mmCIF file of C-alpha atoms in Angstrom:
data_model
loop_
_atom_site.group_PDB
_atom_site.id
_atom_site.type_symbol
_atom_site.label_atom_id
_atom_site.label_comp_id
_atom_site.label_asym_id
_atom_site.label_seq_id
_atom_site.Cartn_x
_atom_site.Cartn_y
_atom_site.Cartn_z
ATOM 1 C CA UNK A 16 55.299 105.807 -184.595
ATOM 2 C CA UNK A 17 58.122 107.833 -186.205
ATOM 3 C CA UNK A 18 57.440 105.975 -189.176
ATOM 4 C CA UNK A 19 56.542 108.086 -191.955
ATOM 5 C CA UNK A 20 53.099 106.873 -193.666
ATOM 6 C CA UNK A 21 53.938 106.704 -196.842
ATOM 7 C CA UNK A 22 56.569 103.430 -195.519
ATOM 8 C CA UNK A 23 54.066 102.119 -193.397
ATOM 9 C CA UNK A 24 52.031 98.887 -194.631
ATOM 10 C CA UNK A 25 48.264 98.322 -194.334
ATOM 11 C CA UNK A 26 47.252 95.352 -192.416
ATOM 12 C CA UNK A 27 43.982 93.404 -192.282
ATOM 13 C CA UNK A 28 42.100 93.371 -188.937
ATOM 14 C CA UNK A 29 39.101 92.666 -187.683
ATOM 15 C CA UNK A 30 36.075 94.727 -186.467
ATOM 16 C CA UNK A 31 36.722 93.159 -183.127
ATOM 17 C CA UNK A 32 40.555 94.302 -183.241
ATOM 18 C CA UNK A 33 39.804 97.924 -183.959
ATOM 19 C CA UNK A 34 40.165 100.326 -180.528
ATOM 20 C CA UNK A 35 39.123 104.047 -181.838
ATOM 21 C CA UNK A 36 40.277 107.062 -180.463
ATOM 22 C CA UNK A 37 37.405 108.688 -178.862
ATOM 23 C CA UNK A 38 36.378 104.532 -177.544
ATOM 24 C CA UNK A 39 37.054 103.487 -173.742
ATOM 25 C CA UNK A 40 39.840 101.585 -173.360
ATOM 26 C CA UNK A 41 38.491 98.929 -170.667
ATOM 27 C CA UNK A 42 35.217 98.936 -172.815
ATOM 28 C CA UNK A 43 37.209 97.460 -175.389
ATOM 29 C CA UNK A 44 39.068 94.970 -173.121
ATOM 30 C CA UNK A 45 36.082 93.939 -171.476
ATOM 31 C CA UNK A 46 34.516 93.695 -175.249
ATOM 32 C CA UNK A 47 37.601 91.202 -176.207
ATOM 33 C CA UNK A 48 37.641 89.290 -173.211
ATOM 34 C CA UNK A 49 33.632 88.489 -173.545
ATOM 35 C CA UNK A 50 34.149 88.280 -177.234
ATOM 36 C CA UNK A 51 37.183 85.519 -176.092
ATOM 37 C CA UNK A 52 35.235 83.982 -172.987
ATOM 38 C CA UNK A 53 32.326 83.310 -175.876
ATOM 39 C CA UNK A 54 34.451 81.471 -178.357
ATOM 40 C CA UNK A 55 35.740 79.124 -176.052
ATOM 41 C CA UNK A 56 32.449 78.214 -174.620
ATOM 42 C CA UNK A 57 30.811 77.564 -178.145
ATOM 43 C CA UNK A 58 34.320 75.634 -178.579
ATOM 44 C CA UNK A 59 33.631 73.050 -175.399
ATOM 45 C CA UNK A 60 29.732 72.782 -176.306
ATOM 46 C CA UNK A 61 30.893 72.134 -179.931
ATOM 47 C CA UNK A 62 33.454 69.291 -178.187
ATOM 48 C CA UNK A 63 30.742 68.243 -176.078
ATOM 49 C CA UNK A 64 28.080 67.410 -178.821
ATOM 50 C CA UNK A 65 30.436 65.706 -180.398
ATOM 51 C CA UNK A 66 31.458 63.302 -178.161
ATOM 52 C CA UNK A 67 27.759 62.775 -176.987
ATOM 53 C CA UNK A 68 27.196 62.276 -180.482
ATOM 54 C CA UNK A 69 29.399 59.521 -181.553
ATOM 55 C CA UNK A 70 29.147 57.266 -178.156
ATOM 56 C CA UNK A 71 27.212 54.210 -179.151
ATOM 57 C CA UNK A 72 23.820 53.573 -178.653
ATOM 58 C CA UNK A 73 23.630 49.710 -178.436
ATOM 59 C CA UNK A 74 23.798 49.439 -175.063
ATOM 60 C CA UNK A 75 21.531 51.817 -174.107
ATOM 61 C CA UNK A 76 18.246 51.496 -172.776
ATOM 62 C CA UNK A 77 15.295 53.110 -175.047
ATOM 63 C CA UNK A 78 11.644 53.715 -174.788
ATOM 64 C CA UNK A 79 10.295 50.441 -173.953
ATOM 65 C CA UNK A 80 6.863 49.213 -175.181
ATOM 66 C CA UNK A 81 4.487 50.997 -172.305
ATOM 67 C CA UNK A 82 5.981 54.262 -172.858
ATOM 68 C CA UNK A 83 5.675 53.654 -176.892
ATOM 69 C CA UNK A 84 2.212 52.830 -176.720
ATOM 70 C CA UNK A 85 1.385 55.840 -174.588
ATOM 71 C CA UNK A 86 3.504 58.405 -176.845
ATOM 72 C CA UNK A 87 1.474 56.813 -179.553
ATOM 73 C CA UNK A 88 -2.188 56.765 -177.957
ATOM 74 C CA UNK A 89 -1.520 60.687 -177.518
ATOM 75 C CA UNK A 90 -0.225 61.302 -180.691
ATOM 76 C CA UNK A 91 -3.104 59.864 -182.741
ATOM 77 C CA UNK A 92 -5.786 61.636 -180.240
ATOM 78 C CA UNK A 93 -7.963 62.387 -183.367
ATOM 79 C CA UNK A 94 -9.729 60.203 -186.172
ATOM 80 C CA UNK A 95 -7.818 61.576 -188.789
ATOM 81 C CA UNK A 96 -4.305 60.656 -187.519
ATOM 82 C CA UNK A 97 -5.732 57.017 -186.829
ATOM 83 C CA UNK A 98 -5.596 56.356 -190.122
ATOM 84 C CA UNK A 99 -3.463 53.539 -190.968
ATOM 85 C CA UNK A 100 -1.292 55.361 -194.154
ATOM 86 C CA UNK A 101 0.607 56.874 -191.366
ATOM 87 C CA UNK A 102 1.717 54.814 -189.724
ATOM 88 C CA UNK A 103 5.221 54.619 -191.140
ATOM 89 C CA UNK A 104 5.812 58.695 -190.352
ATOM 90 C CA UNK A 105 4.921 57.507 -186.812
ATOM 91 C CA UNK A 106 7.597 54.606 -186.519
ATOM 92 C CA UNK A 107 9.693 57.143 -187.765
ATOM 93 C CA UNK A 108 9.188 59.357 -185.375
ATOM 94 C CA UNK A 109 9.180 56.688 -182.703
ATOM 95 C CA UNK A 110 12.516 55.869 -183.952
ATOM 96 C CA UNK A 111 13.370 59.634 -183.670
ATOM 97 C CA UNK A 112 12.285 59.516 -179.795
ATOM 98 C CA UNK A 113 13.990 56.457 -179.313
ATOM 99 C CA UNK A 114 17.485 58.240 -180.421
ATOM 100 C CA UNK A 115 17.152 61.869 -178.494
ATOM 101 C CA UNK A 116 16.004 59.426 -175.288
ATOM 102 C CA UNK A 117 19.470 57.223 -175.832
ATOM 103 C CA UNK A 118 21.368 60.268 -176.511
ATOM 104 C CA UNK A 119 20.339 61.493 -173.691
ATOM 105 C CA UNK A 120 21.339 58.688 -171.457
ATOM 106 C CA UNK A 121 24.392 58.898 -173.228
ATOM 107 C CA UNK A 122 24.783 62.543 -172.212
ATOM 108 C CA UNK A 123 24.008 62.013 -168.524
ATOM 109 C CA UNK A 124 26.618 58.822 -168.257
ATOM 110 C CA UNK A 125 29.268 61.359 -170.110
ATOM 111 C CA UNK A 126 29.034 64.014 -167.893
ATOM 112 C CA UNK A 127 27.855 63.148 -164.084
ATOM 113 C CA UNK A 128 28.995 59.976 -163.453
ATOM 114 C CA UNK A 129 32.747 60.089 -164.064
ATOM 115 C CA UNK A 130 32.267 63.258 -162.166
ATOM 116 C CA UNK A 131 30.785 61.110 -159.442
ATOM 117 C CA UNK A 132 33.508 58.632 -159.835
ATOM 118 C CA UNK A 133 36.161 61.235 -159.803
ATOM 119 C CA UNK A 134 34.944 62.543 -156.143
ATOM 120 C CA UNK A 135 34.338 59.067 -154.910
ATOM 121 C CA UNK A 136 38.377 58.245 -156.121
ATOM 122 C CA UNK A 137 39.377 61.427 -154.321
ATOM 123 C CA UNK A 138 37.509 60.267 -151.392
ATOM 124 C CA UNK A 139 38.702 57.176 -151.011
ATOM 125 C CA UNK A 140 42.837 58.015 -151.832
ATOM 126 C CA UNK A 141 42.075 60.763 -149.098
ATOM 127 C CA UNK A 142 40.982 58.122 -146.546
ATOM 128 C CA UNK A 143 43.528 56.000 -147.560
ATOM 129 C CA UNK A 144 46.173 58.423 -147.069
ATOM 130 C CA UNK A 145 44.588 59.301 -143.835
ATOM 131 C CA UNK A 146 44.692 55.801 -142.784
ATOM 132 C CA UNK A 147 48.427 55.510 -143.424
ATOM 133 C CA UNK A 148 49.489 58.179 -141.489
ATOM 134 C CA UNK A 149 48.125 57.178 -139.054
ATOM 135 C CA UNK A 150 48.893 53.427 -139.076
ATOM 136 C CA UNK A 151 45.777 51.668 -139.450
ATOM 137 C CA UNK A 152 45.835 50.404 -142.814
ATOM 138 C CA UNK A 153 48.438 49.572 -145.947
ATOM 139 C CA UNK A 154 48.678 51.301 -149.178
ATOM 140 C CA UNK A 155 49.917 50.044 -151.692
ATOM 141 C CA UNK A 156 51.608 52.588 -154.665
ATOM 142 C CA UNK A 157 51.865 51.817 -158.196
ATOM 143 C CA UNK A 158 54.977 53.793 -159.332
ATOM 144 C CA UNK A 159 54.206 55.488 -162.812
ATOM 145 C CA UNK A 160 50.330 54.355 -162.953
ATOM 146 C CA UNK A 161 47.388 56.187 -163.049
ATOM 147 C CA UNK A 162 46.251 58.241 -159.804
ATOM 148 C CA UNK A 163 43.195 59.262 -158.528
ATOM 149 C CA UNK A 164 43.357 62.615 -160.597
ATOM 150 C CA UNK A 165 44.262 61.022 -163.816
ATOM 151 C CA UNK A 166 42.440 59.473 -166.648
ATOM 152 C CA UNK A 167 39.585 62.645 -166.459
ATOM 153 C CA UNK A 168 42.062 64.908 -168.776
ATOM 154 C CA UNK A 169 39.430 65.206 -171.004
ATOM 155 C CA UNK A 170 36.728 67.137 -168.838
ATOM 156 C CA UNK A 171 39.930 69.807 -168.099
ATOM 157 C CA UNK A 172 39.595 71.821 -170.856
ATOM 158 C CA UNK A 173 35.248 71.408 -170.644
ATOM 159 C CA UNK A 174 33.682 73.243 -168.103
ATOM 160 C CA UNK A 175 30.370 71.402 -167.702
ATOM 161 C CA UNK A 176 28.337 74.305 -165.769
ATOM 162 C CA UNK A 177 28.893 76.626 -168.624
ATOM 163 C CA UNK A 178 28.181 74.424 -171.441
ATOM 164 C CA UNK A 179 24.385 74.144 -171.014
ATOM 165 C CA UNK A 180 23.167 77.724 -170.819
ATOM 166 C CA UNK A 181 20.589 79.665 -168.324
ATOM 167 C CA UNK A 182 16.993 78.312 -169.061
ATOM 168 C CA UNK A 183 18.160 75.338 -170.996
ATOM 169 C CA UNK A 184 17.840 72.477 -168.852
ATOM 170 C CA UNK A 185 13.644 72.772 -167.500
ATOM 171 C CA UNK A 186 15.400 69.874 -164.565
ATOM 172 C CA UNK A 187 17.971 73.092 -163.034
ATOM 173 C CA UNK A 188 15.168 75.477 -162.612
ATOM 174 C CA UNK A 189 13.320 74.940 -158.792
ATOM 175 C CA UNK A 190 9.309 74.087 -158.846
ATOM 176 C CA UNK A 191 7.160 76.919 -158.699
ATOM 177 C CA UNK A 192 4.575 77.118 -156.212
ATOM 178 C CA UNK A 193 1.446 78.774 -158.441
ATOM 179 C CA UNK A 194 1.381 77.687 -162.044
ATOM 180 C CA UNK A 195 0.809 81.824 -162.420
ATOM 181 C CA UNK A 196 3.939 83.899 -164.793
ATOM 182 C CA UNK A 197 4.569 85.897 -162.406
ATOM 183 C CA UNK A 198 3.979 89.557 -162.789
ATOM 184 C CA UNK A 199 4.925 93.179 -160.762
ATOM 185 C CA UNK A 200 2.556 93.899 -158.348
ATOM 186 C CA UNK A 201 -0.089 96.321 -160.010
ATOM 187 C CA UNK A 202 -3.326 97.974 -158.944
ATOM 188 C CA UNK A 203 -5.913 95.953 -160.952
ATOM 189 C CA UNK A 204 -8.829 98.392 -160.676
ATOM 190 C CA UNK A 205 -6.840 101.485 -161.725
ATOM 191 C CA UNK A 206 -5.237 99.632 -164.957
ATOM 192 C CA UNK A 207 -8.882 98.192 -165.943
ATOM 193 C CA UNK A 208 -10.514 102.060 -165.456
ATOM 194 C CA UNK A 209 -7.483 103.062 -167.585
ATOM 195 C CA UNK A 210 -7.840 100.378 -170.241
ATOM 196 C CA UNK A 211 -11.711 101.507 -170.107
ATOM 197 C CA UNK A 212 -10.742 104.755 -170.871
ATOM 198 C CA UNK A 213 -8.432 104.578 -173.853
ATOM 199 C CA UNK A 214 -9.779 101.614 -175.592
ATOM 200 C CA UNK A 215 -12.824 101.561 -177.987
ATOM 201 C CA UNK A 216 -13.238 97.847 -177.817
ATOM 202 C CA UNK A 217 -15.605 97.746 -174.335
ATOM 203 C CA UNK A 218 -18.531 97.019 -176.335
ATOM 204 C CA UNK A 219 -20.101 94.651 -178.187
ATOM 205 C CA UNK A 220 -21.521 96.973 -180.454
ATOM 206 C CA UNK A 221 -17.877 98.239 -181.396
ATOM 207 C CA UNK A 222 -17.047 94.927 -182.896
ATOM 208 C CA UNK A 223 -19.847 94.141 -184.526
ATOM 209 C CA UNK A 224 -19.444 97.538 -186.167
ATOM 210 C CA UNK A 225 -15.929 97.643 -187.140
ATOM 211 C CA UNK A 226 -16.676 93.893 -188.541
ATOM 212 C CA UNK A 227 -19.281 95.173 -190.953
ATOM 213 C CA UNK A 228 -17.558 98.220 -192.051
ATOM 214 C CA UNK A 229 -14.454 95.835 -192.639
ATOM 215 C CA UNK A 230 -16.982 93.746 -195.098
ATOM 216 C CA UNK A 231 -18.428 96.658 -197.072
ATOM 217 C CA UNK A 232 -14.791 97.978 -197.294
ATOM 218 C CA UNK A 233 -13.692 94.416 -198.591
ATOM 219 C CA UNK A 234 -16.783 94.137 -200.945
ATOM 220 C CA UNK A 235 -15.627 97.759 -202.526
ATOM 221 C CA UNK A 236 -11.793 96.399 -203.246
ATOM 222 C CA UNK A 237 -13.092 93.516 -205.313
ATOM 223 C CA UNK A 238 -14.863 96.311 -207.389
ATOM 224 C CA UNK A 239 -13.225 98.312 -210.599
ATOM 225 C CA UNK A 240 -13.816 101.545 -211.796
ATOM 226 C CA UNK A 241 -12.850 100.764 -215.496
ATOM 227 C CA UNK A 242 -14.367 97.912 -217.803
ATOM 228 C CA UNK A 243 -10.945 96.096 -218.545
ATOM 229 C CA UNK A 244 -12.744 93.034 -220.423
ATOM 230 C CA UNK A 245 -13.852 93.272 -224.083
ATOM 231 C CA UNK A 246 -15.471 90.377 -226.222
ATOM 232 C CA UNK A 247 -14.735 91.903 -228.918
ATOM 233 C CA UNK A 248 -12.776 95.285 -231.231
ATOM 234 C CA UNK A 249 -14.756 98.676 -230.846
ATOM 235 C CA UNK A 250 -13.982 101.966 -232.286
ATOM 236 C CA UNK A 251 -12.625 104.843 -230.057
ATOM 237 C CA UNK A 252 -15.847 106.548 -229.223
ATOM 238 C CA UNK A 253 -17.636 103.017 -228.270
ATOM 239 C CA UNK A 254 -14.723 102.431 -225.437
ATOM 240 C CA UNK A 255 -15.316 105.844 -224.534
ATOM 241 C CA UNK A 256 -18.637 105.426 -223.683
ATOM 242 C CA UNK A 257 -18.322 101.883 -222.364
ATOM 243 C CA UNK A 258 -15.889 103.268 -219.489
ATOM 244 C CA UNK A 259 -17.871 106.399 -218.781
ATOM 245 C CA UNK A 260 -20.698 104.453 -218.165
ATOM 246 C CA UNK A 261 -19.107 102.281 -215.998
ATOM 247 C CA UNK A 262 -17.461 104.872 -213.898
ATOM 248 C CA UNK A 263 -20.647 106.537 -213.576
ATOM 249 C CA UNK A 264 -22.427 103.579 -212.152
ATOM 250 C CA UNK A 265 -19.392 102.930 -209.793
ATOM 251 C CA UNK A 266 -19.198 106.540 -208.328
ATOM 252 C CA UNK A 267 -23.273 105.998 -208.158
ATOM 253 C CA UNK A 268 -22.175 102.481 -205.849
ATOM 254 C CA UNK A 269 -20.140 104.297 -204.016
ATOM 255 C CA UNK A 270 -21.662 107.683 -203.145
ATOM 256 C CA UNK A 271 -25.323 105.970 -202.877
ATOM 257 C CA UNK A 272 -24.814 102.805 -201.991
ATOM 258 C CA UNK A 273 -21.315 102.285 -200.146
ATOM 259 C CA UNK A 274 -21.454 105.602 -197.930
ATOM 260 C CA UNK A 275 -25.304 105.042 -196.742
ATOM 261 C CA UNK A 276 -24.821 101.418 -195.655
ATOM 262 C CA UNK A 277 -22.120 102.414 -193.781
ATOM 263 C CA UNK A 278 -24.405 105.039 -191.933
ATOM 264 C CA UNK A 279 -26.647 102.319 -191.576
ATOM 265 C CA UNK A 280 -24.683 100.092 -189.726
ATOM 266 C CA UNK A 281 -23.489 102.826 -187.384
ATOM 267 C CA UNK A 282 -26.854 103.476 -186.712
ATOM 268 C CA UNK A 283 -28.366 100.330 -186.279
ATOM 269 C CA UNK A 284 -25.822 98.627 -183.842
ATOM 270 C CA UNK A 285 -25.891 102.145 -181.625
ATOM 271 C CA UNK A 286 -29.680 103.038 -181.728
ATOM 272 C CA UNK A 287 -30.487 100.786 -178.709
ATOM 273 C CA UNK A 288 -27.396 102.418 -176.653
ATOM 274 C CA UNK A 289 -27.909 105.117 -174.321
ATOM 275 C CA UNK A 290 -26.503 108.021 -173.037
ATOM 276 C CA UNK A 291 -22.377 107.607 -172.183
ATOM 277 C CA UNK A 292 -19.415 107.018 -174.558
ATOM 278 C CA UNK A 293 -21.005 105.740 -177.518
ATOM 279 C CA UNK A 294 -24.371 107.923 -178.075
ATOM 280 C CA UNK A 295 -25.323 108.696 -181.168
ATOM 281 C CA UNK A 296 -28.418 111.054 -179.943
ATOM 282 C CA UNK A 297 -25.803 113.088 -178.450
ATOM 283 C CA UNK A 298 -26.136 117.005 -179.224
ATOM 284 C CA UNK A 299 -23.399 118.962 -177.150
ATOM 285 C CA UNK A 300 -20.284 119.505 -178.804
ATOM 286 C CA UNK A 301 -18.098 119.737 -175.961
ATOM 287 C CA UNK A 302 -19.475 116.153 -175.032
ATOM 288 C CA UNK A 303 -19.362 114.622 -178.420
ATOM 289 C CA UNK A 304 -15.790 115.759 -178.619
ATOM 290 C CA UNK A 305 -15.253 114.105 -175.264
ATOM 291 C CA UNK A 306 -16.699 110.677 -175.827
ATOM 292 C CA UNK A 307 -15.985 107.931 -177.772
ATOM 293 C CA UNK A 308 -18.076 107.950 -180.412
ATOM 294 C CA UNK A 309 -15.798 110.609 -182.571
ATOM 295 C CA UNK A 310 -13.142 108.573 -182.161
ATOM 296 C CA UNK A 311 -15.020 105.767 -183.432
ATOM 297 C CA UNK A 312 -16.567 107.514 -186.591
ATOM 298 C CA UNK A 313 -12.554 108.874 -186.885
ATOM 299 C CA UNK A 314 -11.556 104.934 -187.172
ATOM 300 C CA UNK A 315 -14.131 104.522 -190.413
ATOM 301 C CA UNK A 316 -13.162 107.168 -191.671
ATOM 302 C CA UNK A 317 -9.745 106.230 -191.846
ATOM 303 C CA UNK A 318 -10.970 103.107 -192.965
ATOM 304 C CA UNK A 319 -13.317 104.646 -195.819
ATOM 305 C CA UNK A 320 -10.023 106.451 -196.716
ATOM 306 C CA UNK A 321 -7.487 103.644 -197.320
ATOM 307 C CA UNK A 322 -10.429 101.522 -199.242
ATOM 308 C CA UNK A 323 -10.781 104.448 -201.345
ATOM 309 C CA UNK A 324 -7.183 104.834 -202.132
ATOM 310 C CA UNK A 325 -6.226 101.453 -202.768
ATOM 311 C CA UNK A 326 -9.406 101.132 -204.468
ATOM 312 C CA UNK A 327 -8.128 103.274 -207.212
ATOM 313 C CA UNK A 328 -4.482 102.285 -207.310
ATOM 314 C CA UNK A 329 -6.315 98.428 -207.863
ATOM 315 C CA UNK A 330 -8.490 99.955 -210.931
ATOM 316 C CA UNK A 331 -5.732 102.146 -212.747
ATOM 317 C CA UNK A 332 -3.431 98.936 -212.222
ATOM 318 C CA UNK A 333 -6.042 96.641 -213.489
ATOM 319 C CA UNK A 334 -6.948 98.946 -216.088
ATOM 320 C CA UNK A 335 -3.400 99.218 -217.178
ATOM 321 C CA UNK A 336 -3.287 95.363 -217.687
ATOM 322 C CA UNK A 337 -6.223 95.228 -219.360
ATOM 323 C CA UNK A 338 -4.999 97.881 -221.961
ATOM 324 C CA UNK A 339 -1.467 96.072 -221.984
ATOM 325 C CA UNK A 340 -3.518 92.384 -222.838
ATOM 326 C CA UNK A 341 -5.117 93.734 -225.942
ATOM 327 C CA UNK A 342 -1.868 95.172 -227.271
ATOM 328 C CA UNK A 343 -0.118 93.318 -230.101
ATOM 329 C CA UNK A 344 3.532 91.962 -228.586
#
């Protein structure tokens, strides 16, 4: 301030360090110090890992053979992984086990036990002190050495309970009573009626319909409007006629042949059903528009609609190939 700007010199920040003027000031304090509290955790689990990761393994007690045999009878709980060319991916991953169960030791010794032995020191220097005071018992002091708060420097600058985060460890969460998820309370019979109500699929008939107007749709795709393979060189009017008549006999397919077997299967699977959502005998508009059988015929519609369009984007593409392949380079 009182600077001019044209003497003033730009300076690099961060998005983190930028504070606009219309922004809450404590919103951005509270966004650096979580922003801050963050780093350092990811710091002390990045510590953590690493010394967990580089304490040795010798000593440590792995898998023995019982618990081997077991992981393996489970794994290969099929003929096909009984096979006997596997069996060096499964040592592998025997070996693999073996190393996350010794890390794993590792981690436990690393964290709770000097934690255990730093209360019991504390403990016992307490008692000890108490015990002096009051003149039951000697202590002895070794000017300069270690005392019962020193030689755990290293966990100061780890927090333990916020390296491992919420969820992480399945041994910190408490047994459930029900293996149920729990879920808000709800009134069953009023969310079924409602489900009833707005969904098509409450029939058997539905599926089995929608299946078979998926097929025909399916069987159209893999069909082409244009001819787009030649055996051989024609003249102009010959390729004329060669695509007319196939576009005829595919507009014949689908008018005569695609559209009527759809109305068959409509009519087929719904003949036997009687009067309610899906009836096709029904003859009062106000209760056709009600039911569900509109929305039904709406859904192959739709259906006849996208087959149709990408029907013809797939024949003017293939036909565009096909034109392209018999063009010199």
């Amino acid at each position: 301030p009182g600077e001019p700007l044209a003497s003033r010199k730009a300076k690099p920040l961060t998005r983190l360090q930028l504070l606009f003027h219309g922004e809450d000031p404590e919103l951005f304090a509270d966004r650096i110090q979580f922003a801050c509290e963050s780093l350092q955790k990811a710091q002390s689990r990045a510590q953590l890992n690493f010394f967990i990761d580089n304490m040795p393994i010798d000593d440590i007690q792995c898998l023995d053979v019982d618990q081997v045999s077991r992981i393996l009878e489970l794994a290969k709980n099929s003929a096909a992984l009984r096979d006997t060319s596997i069996e060096p991916a499964a040592n592998d991953l025997v070996r693999e086990a073996n190393l996350d169960f010794a890390r794993t030791m590792n981690k436990i010794i690393f964290i709770h036990q000097p934690l255990v032995n730093k209360d019991a020191a504390r403990d016992d220097a307490a008692s000890a002190c108490g015990s002096s005071a009051t003149g039951t018992g000697t202590v002895t002091s070794n000017a300069g050495g270690p005392g019962p708060d020193q030689g755990w420097e290293i966990f100061d600058e780890v927090n333990v309970e916020e390296l491992e985060e919420e969820g992480e460890n399945p041994f910190a969460k408490s047994a459930p009573w029900f293996a149920l998820w729990p879920v808000p309370e709800y009134c069953f019979t009023q969310t079924f009626s409602a489900f009833c109500f707005a969904s098509l699929y409450i029939k058997s008939e539905v599926v089995s319909t929608l299946c078979a107007v998926a097929e025909e749709c399916l069987w159209l795709l893999a069909q082409c409007v244009y001819t787009t393979k030649f055996q051989k060189a024609m003249k102009l009017e010959q390729f004329k006629q060669i695509e007319q008549t196939t576009i005829k006999q595919i507009s014949h397919r689908v008018k005569d042949v695609w559209v009527v077997s759809l109305q068959k299967i409509v009519l087929k699977n719904f003949e036997n059903v009687g009067k309610g959502w899906f009836s096709v005998h029904e003859t009062n508009p106000d209760t056709y528009r009600q039911g569900k059988m509109k929305k039904l015929l709406s859904v192959i519609r739709f259906m006849m609609q996208d087959t149709m369009r990408y029907f013809a984007l797939d024949s003017v593409h293939q036909y565009c190939e096909g034109v392209e392949a018999h063009c010199p380079v």
